[in-house]
PDB file of C-alpha atoms in Angstrom:
ATOM      1  CA  MET B   1      71.447 167.955 189.595  1.00  0.00           C
ATOM      2  CA  LEU B   2      69.682 171.254 190.222  1.00  0.00           C
ATOM      3  CA  SER B   3      65.932 170.682 190.597  1.00  0.00           C
ATOM      4  CA  TYR B   4      63.018 172.544 192.228  1.00  0.00           C
ATOM      5  CA  LYS B   5      59.569 171.152 192.851  1.00  0.00           C
ATOM      6  CA  ILE B   6      56.828 173.688 192.148  1.00  0.00           C
ATOM      7  CA  ASN B   7      53.917 171.346 192.935  1.00  0.00           C
ATOM      8  CA  ASP B   8      52.974 167.700 192.372  1.00  0.00           C
ATOM      9  CA  ASP B   9      52.714 168.240 188.604  1.00  0.00           C
ATOM     10  CA  THR B  10      55.485 170.732 187.929  1.00  0.00           C
ATOM     11  CA  GLN B  11      59.199 171.035 188.538  1.00  0.00           C
ATOM     12  CA  LEU B  12      62.217 172.918 187.284  1.00  0.00           C
ATOM     13  CA  LYS B  13      65.361 171.015 186.271  1.00  0.00           C
ATOM     14  CA  LEU B  14      68.705 172.256 185.055  1.00  0.00           C
ATOM     15  CA  LEU B  15      68.747 171.802 181.281  1.00  0.00           C
ATOM     16  CA  GLU B  16      71.092 168.986 180.317  1.00  0.00           C
ATOM     17  CA  LEU B  17      71.911 167.469 176.942  1.00  0.00           C
ATOM     18  CA  ARG B  18      69.635 164.502 177.648  1.00  0.00           C
ATOM     19  CA  TYR B  19      66.659 166.900 177.281  1.00  0.00           C
ATOM     20  CA  ALA B  20      67.749 168.273 173.887  1.00  0.00           C
ATOM     21  CA  GLU B  21      65.525 166.088 171.725  1.00  0.00           C
ATOM     22  CA  GLU B  22      62.420 166.668 173.850  1.00  0.00           C
ATOM     23  CA  LEU B  23      63.064 170.427 173.930  1.00  0.00           C
ATOM     24  CA  TYR B  24      63.574 170.454 170.170  1.00  0.00           C
ATOM     25  CA  LYS B  25      60.309 168.586 169.581  1.00  0.00           C
ATOM     26  CA  LEU B  26      58.393 171.076 171.735  1.00  0.00           C
ATOM     27  CA  SER B  27      59.884 174.119 169.994  1.00  0.00           C
ATOM     28  CA  ASP B  28      59.423 172.523 166.567  1.00  0.00           C
ATOM     29  CA  LYS B  29      55.788 171.590 167.250  1.00  0.00           C
ATOM     30  CA  ASP B  30      55.031 175.144 168.440  1.00  0.00           C
ATOM     31  CA  ARG B  31      57.095 177.062 165.866  1.00  0.00           C
ATOM     32  CA  VAL B  32      54.179 179.170 164.598  1.00  0.00           C
ATOM     33  CA  TYR B  33      53.004 179.993 168.124  1.00  0.00           C
ATOM     34  CA  LEU B  34      56.498 180.769 169.491  1.00  0.00           C
ATOM     35  CA  ARG B  35      57.608 182.713 166.435  1.00  0.00           C
ATOM     36  CA  GLU B  36      55.292 185.620 167.249  1.00  0.00           C
ATOM     37  CA  TRP B  37      57.602 186.802 170.053  1.00  0.00           C
ATOM     38  CA  LEU B  38      60.831 184.760 169.940  1.00  0.00           C
ATOM     39  CA  PRO B  39      63.502 185.655 167.369  1.00  0.00           C
ATOM     40  CA  TRP B  40      65.365 182.333 167.487  1.00  0.00           C
ATOM     41  CA  VAL B  41      62.569 180.020 166.367  1.00  0.00           C
ATOM     42  CA  ASP B  42      63.359 179.896 162.629  1.00  0.00           C
ATOM     43  CA  ALA B  43      66.936 178.801 163.307  1.00  0.00           C
ATOM     44  CA  THR B  44      65.961 176.055 165.746  1.00  0.00           C
ATOM     45  CA  SER B  45      67.424 172.646 165.027  1.00  0.00           C
ATOM     46  CA  ILE B  46      68.511 169.793 167.255  1.00  0.00           C
ATOM     47  CA  GLU B  47      72.097 171.072 166.938  1.00  0.00           C
ATOM     48  CA  ASN B  48      71.061 174.614 167.940  1.00  0.00           C
ATOM     49  CA  ILE B  49      69.271 173.196 170.988  1.00  0.00           C
ATOM     50  CA  LYS B  50      72.361 171.185 171.985  1.00  0.00           C
ATOM     51  CA  ASN B  51      74.551 174.278 171.568  1.00  0.00           C
ATOM     52  CA  PHE B  52      72.078 176.334 173.632  1.00  0.00           C
ATOM     53  CA  ILE B  53      72.169 173.746 176.431  1.00  0.00           C
ATOM     54  CA  GLN B  54      75.986 173.501 176.372  1.00  0.00           C
ATOM     55  CA  PHE B  55      76.306 177.301 176.406  1.00  0.00           C
ATOM     56  CA  ASN B  56      74.001 177.525 179.415  1.00  0.00           C
ATOM     57  CA  LEU B  57      75.710 174.660 181.266  1.00  0.00           C
ATOM     58  CA  LYS B  58      78.970 176.589 180.883  1.00  0.00           C
ATOM     59  CA  ALA B  59      77.266 179.766 182.155  1.00  0.00           C
ATOM     60  CA  PHE B  60      76.005 177.784 185.154  1.00  0.00           C
ATOM     61  CA  ALA B  61      79.487 176.345 185.815  1.00  0.00           C
ATOM     62  CA  ASP B  62      80.930 179.877 185.532  1.00  0.00           C
ATOM     63  CA  ASN B  63      78.307 181.194 187.984  1.00  0.00           C
ATOM     64  CA  ASN B  64      76.898 183.449 185.271  1.00  0.00           C
ATOM     65  CA  GLY B  65      73.322 182.239 184.931  1.00  0.00           C
ATOM     66  CA  MET B  66      71.322 179.108 184.278  1.00  0.00           C
ATOM     67  CA  SER B  67      68.618 177.667 182.093  1.00  0.00           C
ATOM     68  CA  LEU B  68      66.027 175.380 183.574  1.00  0.00           C
ATOM     69  CA  GLY B  69      63.554 173.166 181.837  1.00  0.00           C
ATOM     70  CA  ILE B  70      59.983 173.488 183.070  1.00  0.00           C
ATOM     71  CA  PHE B  71      58.538 169.992 183.362  1.00  0.00           C
ATOM     72  CA  TYR B  72      54.789 169.505 183.632  1.00  0.00           C
ATOM     73  CA  LYS B  73      53.576 165.967 184.298  1.00  0.00           C
ATOM     74  CA  ASP B  74      57.067 164.729 183.356  1.00  0.00           C
ATOM     75  CA  LYS B  75      57.033 166.434 179.940  1.00  0.00           C
ATOM     76  CA  ILE B  76      59.102 169.473 179.075  1.00  0.00           C
ATOM     77  CA  ALA B  77      56.749 172.452 178.818  1.00  0.00           C
ATOM     78  CA  GLY B  78      59.208 175.316 178.314  1.00  0.00           C
ATOM     79  CA  CYS B  79      62.271 177.055 179.720  1.00  0.00           C
ATOM     80  CA  ILE B  80      63.146 179.713 182.242  1.00  0.00           C
ATOM     81  CA  GLY B  81      66.522 181.129 183.109  1.00  0.00           C
ATOM     82  CA  LEU B  82      68.706 183.708 184.752  1.00  0.00           C
ATOM     83  CA  HIS B  83      70.753 185.487 182.115  1.00  0.00           C
ATOM     84  CA  ASN B  84      74.080 187.264 182.506  1.00  0.00           C
ATOM     85  CA  ILE B  85      74.387 187.720 186.243  1.00  0.00           C
ATOM     86  CA  ASP B  86      76.038 191.071 186.912  1.00  0.00           C
ATOM     87  CA  TRP B  87      77.817 190.292 190.186  1.00  0.00           C
ATOM     88  CA  GLY B  88      79.317 193.781 190.494  1.00  0.00           C
ATOM     89  CA  ASN B  89      75.851 195.314 190.589  1.00  0.00           C
ATOM     90  CA  ARG B  90      74.130 192.197 192.034  1.00  0.00           C
ATOM     91  CA  LYS B  91      71.472 191.961 189.333  1.00  0.00           C
ATOM     92  CA  THR B  92      70.183 189.609 186.660  1.00  0.00           C
ATOM     93  CA  THR B  93      67.453 189.188 184.074  1.00  0.00           C
ATOM     94  CA  ILE B  94      64.875 186.402 183.838  1.00  0.00           C
ATOM     95  CA  GLY B  95      63.828 185.077 180.451  1.00  0.00           C
ATOM     96  CA  TYR B  96      61.168 182.464 179.755  1.00  0.00           C
ATOM     97  CA  TRP B  97      58.924 180.742 177.234  1.00  0.00           C
ATOM     98  CA  LEU B  98      56.215 178.121 177.470  1.00  0.00           C
ATOM     99  CA  GLY B  99      54.707 175.770 174.909  1.00  0.00           C
ATOM    100  CA  ASN B 100      51.218 176.645 173.716  1.00  0.00           C
ATOM    101  CA  GLU B 101      49.392 173.730 175.373  1.00  0.00           C
ATOM    102  CA  TYR B 102      50.828 174.711 178.781  1.00  0.00           C
ATOM    103  CA  GLN B 103      49.550 178.290 178.727  1.00  0.00           C
ATOM    104  CA  GLY B 104      46.962 179.434 181.258  1.00  0.00           C
ATOM    105  CA  LEU B 105      47.845 176.917 183.979  1.00  0.00           C
ATOM    106  CA  GLY B 106      49.800 179.340 186.186  1.00  0.00           C
ATOM    107  CA  ILE B 107      53.009 177.422 185.491  1.00  0.00           C
ATOM    108  CA  MET B 108      55.167 180.379 184.463  1.00  0.00           C
ATOM    109  CA  THR B 109      54.148 182.624 187.341  1.00  0.00           C
ATOM    110  CA  LYS B 110      55.045 179.861 189.817  1.00  0.00           C
ATOM    111  CA  ALA B 111      58.321 179.137 188.012  1.00  0.00           C
ATOM    112  CA  CYS B 112      59.243 182.830 188.111  1.00  0.00           C
ATOM    113  CA  LYS B 113      58.532 182.990 191.839  1.00  0.00           C
ATOM    114  CA  ILE B 114      60.930 180.098 192.472  1.00  0.00           C
ATOM    115  CA  LEU B 115      63.664 181.717 190.365  1.00  0.00           C
ATOM    116  CA  ILE B 116      63.160 185.152 191.954  1.00  0.00           C
ATOM    117  CA  ASP B 117      63.415 183.614 195.442  1.00  0.00           C
ATOM    118  CA  TYR B 118      66.571 181.798 194.334  1.00  0.00           C
ATOM    119  CA  ALA B 119      68.116 184.998 192.930  1.00  0.00           C
ATOM    120  CA  PHE B 120      67.416 187.024 196.055  1.00  0.00           C
ATOM    121  CA  ASN B 121      67.848 184.456 198.824  1.00  0.00           C
ATOM    122  CA  GLU B 122      70.454 182.034 197.466  1.00  0.00           C
ATOM    123  CA  LEU B 123      72.516 184.208 195.127  1.00  0.00           C
ATOM    124  CA  MET B 124      71.982 187.311 197.282  1.00  0.00           C
ATOM    125  CA  LEU B 125      71.270 189.523 194.292  1.00  0.00           C
ATOM    126  CA  ASN B 126      69.555 192.882 194.752  1.00  0.00           C
ATOM    127  CA  ARG B 127      67.681 193.315 191.471  1.00  0.00           C
ATOM    128  CA  VAL B 128      65.805 191.077 189.051  1.00  0.00           C
ATOM    129  CA  GLU B 129      64.618 192.406 185.718  1.00  0.00           C
ATOM    130  CA  ILE B 130      62.135 190.998 183.218  1.00  0.00           C
ATOM    131  CA  ARG B 131      61.815 192.469 179.742  1.00  0.00           C
ATOM    132  CA  ALA B 132      58.870 191.773 177.476  1.00  0.00           C
ATOM    133  CA  ALA B 133      57.855 193.016 174.058  1.00  0.00           C
ATOM    134  CA  GLU B 134      55.413 195.888 174.476  1.00  0.00           C
ATOM    135  CA  PHE B 135      52.465 194.048 172.905  1.00  0.00           C
ATOM    136  CA  ASN B 136      53.253 190.575 174.265  1.00  0.00           C
ATOM    137  CA  MET B 137      50.503 190.723 176.857  1.00  0.00           C
ATOM    138  CA  LYS B 138      50.925 187.116 178.046  1.00  0.00           C
ATOM    139  CA  SER B 139      54.593 187.675 178.816  1.00  0.00           C
ATOM    140  CA  ARG B 140      53.953 191.067 180.409  1.00  0.00           C
ATOM    141  CA  ALA B 141      51.261 189.566 182.654  1.00  0.00           C
ATOM    142  CA  ILE B 142      53.874 187.565 184.598  1.00  0.00           C
ATOM    143  CA  PRO B 143      55.866 190.478 186.100  1.00  0.00           C
ATOM    144  CA  GLU B 144      52.662 192.495 186.492  1.00  0.00           C
ATOM    145  CA  ARG B 145      51.074 189.626 188.453  1.00  0.00           C
ATOM    146  CA  LEU B 146      54.210 189.374 190.608  1.00  0.00           C
ATOM    147  CA  LYS B 147      54.040 193.140 191.295  1.00  0.00           C
ATOM    148  CA  PHE B 148      57.232 194.115 189.495  1.00  0.00           C
ATOM    149  CA  MET B 149      57.544 197.830 188.840  1.00  0.00           C
ATOM    150  CA  ASN B 150      57.085 198.933 185.242  1.00  0.00           C
ATOM    151  CA  GLU B 151      60.233 201.006 184.803  1.00  0.00           C
ATOM    152  CA  GLY B 152      59.705 202.144 181.261  1.00  0.00           C
ATOM    153  CA  LYS B 153      60.230 201.197 177.664  1.00  0.00           C
ATOM    154  CA  VAL B 154      63.274 200.667 175.487  1.00  0.00           C
ATOM    155  CA  ARG B 155      62.452 201.603 171.931  1.00  0.00           C
ATOM    156  CA  GLN B 156      63.327 199.153 169.160  1.00  0.00           C
ATOM    157  CA  ALA B 157      65.066 196.853 171.626  1.00  0.00           C
ATOM    158  CA  GLU B 158      64.796 193.671 169.574  1.00  0.00           C
ATOM    159  CA  TRP B 159      64.776 192.697 165.902  1.00  0.00           C
ATOM    160  CA  LEU B 160      61.939 190.221 165.368  1.00  0.00           C
ATOM    161  CA  TYR B 161      62.359 188.744 161.856  1.00  0.00           C
ATOM    162  CA  ASP B 162      61.291 191.765 159.815  1.00  0.00           C
ATOM    163  CA  HIS B 163      60.679 194.553 162.314  1.00  0.00           C
ATOM    164  CA  PHE B 164      61.824 196.003 165.620  1.00  0.00           C
ATOM    165  CA  VAL B 165      59.799 195.659 168.814  1.00  0.00           C
ATOM    166  CA  ASP B 166      59.936 197.861 171.883  1.00  0.00           C
ATOM    167  CA  HIS B 167      60.556 196.228 175.263  1.00  0.00           C
ATOM    168  CA  VAL B 168      58.895 197.127 178.543  1.00  0.00           C
ATOM    169  CA  ILE B 169      61.298 196.784 181.468  1.00  0.00           C
ATOM    170  CA  PHE B 170      59.990 195.427 184.753  1.00  0.00           C
ATOM    171  CA  GLY B 171      62.175 195.524 187.865  1.00  0.00           C
ATOM    172  CA  MET B 172      62.008 194.002 191.325  1.00  0.00           C
ATOM    173  CA  LEU B 173      64.334 194.858 194.212  1.00  0.00           C
ATOM    174  CA  LYS B 174      65.128 192.390 196.967  1.00  0.00           C
ATOM    175  CA  GLU B 175      63.713 194.654 199.688  1.00  0.00           C
ATOM    176  CA  ASP B 176      60.406 195.021 197.816  1.00  0.00           C
ATOM    177  CA  TRP B 177      60.184 191.282 197.148  1.00  0.00           C
ATOM    178  CA  ASN B 178      60.832 190.460 200.814  1.00  0.00           C
ATOM    179  CA  LYS B 179      58.160 192.931 201.982  1.00  0.00           C
ATOM    180  CA  GLN B 180      55.724 191.498 199.463  1.00  0.00           C
ATOM    181  CA  GLN B 181      56.400 187.936 200.674  1.00  0.00           C
ATOM    182  CA  LEU B 182      55.900 188.953 204.319  1.00  0.00           C
ATOM    183  CA  ASN B 183      52.713 190.919 203.593  1.00  0.00           C
ATOM    184  CA  PRO B 184      51.159 189.433 200.440  1.00  0.00           C
ATOM    185  CA  ASN B 185      47.770 191.112 201.055  1.00  0.00           C
ATOM    186  CA  ASP B 186      49.197 194.645 201.351  1.00  0.00           C
ATOM    187  CA  ASN B 187      49.619 195.052 197.598  1.00  0.00           C
TER     188      ASN B 187
END
């Protein structure tokens, strides 16, 4: 099983069907909170969660991405994943969400760091992208904190229930990430 320890309280684990009920309960409990920025919340059911996990297990088996559960003190706190690895251009996108009670603990920034390191140093990719809705300041704070470059905005990139939202695109190149890791105080 794929698993990464972040610290004594937090680890990342490959999402498996055995986590479906716990993941459903978290997303169901936080529907109102998550709905502000995630378009899939209204359709969430235990069956949708199982389908999501099976889809992502197939992507992992096909070497085309992965979804990891974020576990905090042995409870699922959210998800993070690499989506649609473009092997020809050696790039991918990171997506993530965290339950409301787990916000503000630095969990997502640490989880992103692990996944970025994995993408660059294990998968040997050259580019990692994070997209966030323009006014989703909590989500935007992650790539900003990790010193991703703000590369611009895609207008009306996502339909969110009853309106479109623009996305800000953040990019990180392997060479910039490696320099940043060698000289963390230079930035």
